[in-house]
Amino acid sequence: MPDKGYLALVLHAHLPYIRHPEHEHFLEERWLYEAITETYLPLLKVFERLTRENIPFRLTVSLSPTLLAMLVDPLLKERYLRHLDRLIELADREVGRTYHTPFHEMARNYQEQFREARRVYLEEYQGNLVNAFKKFQEAGRLEIITCAATHGYLPLMMVQPEAVQAQIAVAVNQYKKFFGQTPKGIWLPECGYAPGIDDILKKFNIRYFFTDTHGVLFASHRPRYGVFAPIYCPSGVAAFGRDVESSRQVWSAKEGYPGDFDYREYYRDIGFDLDYEYIRPYIHPDGIRVNTGIKYYRITGRTNHKEPYVPAWAREKAAIHAGNFMFNRELQTRYLNTLMDRPPVIVAPYDAELFGHWWYEGPQWLEYLIRKIRYDQDTIELITPGDYLERFPCNQVARPCTSSWGNKGYHEVWLCRANDWIYRHLHLAAARMIELADTHPYAGGLLNRALNQAARELMLAQSSDWAFIMNTGTMVQYAVNRTKTHLLNFLRLYDEIKSHRIDEGWLRWLEEKNNLFPEMDYRVYSKEYETA
Amino acid sequence: MLFFLSVLGTLILSALIFLWLNKKPHLAEKKPALPEPVAPVPEFKEEFSSELSPPGFAPATPAEPELPRYYGVDRLVLLARDPYWLYAYWEITATKQEEFAAVHGPTAWAGSQPVLRVYDVTGRSPGEQKVASYIDIGINEEADNWHINVGEPDHTFYVDLGRLFPDGRFVTLLRSNTVTTPRASLSERTDEEWMWIEGIYRSYRYQFGLGSPMFAEEMAQRAGALPLGIGSPGQWQKE
């Protein structure tokens, strides 16, 4: 039998909901703009080119509901364009400034990249990146999956299963609205799994999710194929475990590809490097230096000494690394073929924002990898978990181990001394929300609006991003404020609803400010909630 | 490191004192902190327009939002953080305290110690849980949460919060939910069950020998490679 194996590449795209109509220039809003220019558009460009050249590929992409909501938000779209225009202006100036320096070629690359981004964003996609991704799902290239509504860390929400149910229900409903079908799979935020979550997924006909390696490996019954085949939870929902080797090759900043000395250095940005008066119009209006996205150096070495970036060298490395990645998957497959009586599936999930934003050459690498898999070998085949389950519907049954892909593999990142205080509030708010849903089965009018907004505020407070940021120690104040503000908004709405004194002006302000999930139905918190 | 931190602390403190002494509007505005993200605080840059325009319907949320310390709900919630640690938080209402005083006397509260009693009820049915083993953790009166080191993966626990009297009597005030710590190693259970999913679920069960040989090999190869910081992968590496 010829050697045969599957590679399931998974890109998880997520940003927390950051939208501040009250400030024109909001630092954290830039995360979205940077991700669009540096990650989403470059990835789409790769998909476009491969499709145009008739090179088949199958990838899994999870688009978190908060990201989708931001990508279609008119205010953020307008602001993105303004942001991009400033960036183009800066790039234009840079082309002049760097004339006759080793940076000139890169300056022109940036100019070209940003102008191209503007053209594609406006003309090809009419400002709608959701439809851009959707197009590739319909063409059979992407399997788009969902994520929990606001990226809530589900294992620590299982104190109230209805709170998890609501996160899933809102995600699934939004997915149906955007993509016209039910999501086959889900990316559990931070790969956070705990028993019982799969029962809720089952209720929504979600067929699979991912765990970190030990989530499958340490399952209740020893999995015969390790992480190289999915297991079924007793509920029948499949769990795919992350492969260690392919993860490390890409993820690790030290031993992984992104740390190669020829690749672009992320931490040398002209927003910090250039003369203050020159750069001032392009950083934050309060004079706070920020990353502009224009970076001229390669990693060079382990010291602070940096040499100019040479695009041709980096491109060459991306091709070499793609070849190396493929070669290792072939080796892995051949080895596994001697141990398994079916083709292994190697699951390689990454944060989408790693590609392009952190690892500038990431999209190039992905494109080379897909081309090489097509032309240079016939051992491995790209697959999505949905396709795999159709080919191999019989799988071992075991209960995955509670786990996450965070540091140390369990919940500590989201439950440590820096953030443990949030749970007494989050759980209480969830209990109150469930109570509201159970006591108001048929609310209409203003009451209905208040209940829906209460659900939005609770969900925004539950974003795992806040707990994560509190743990990392940078931008902590923002994360703390977001958690507290949404909780306070919720608590006030709860009191107003209970005392029949809803302040409509304030409610309208909240609805405009925290406007995600317009299709919100607070009944998702009801114990009796039935999926459509 | 410590020295560095203390120097840093002193620097921050003196900077704060300096800022406080020099408190002027323009200084307050230019503090290096990020722009106030959530609360719609008026921007002094646009002093003119904001002072003339009517206050609108945006509420004056305080700059530093503060959550309630108490909700008036008696509760003790237990979470399993990882294979070795639990986390508990709780609230005891004044009513609960008064009830305690009514039953045990007005000096009983002061004459007893707050204690977390951690029960290991692994593998026990609810009826058998009374005879479970437990450990007591003395806590301080002000505590309203605790990280508990149980060191037992794949064990099931619940916690009672109560008062311990000098004579050894323990009075439970609150009882938590039950949680199970995650596994930290491969399961010993090697019997296999398989399932087809084709709309209808069919499954069959058969016994598989003592662990497939693939595992020994694969584990040896992967030992220590799991992206986990704790010692668990190393533990089964040695075996």
Coordinates of N, CA and C in Angstrom, one line a residue, chain A residues 27 286 288, chain B residues 19 27-35:
Chain A
L27 N -6.7 53.2 20.5 CA -5.5 52.4 20.3 C -5.8 50.9 20.0
D286 N -2.4 61.5 20.5 CA -1.9 61.9 21.8 C -0.4 61.8 21.9
I288 N 1.3 59.0 21.4 CA 1.8 57.7 21.9 C 2.3 57.0 20.6
Chain B
L19 N 3.6 63.8 40.5 CA 2.4 64.2 39.7 C 1.3 64.8 40.6
L27 N -1.3 68.4 33.0 CA -0.5 67.2 33.3 C -1.4 66.0 33.4
A28 N -2.6 66.2 34.0 CA -3.5 65.1 34.1 C -3.8 64.5 32.7
E29 N -3.9 65.4 31.8 CA -4.3 65.0 30.5 C -3.2 64.3 29.8
K30 N -2.0 64.6 30.1 CA -0.9 64.0 29.3 C -0.3 62.8 30.0
K31 N -0.9 62.3 31.0 CA -0.3 61.2 31.7 C -0.2 60.0 30.7
P32 N 0.9 59.3 30.8 CA 1.2 58.3 29.8 C 0.2 57.2 29.6
A33 N -0.8 57.1 30.5 CA -1.8 56.0 30.4 C -2.5 56.1 29.0
L34 N -3.1 55.0 28.7 CA -3.9 55.0 27.4 C -5.1 55.9 27.6
P35 N -5.7 56.3 26.5 CA -6.9 57.1 26.6 C -8.0 56.3 27.3

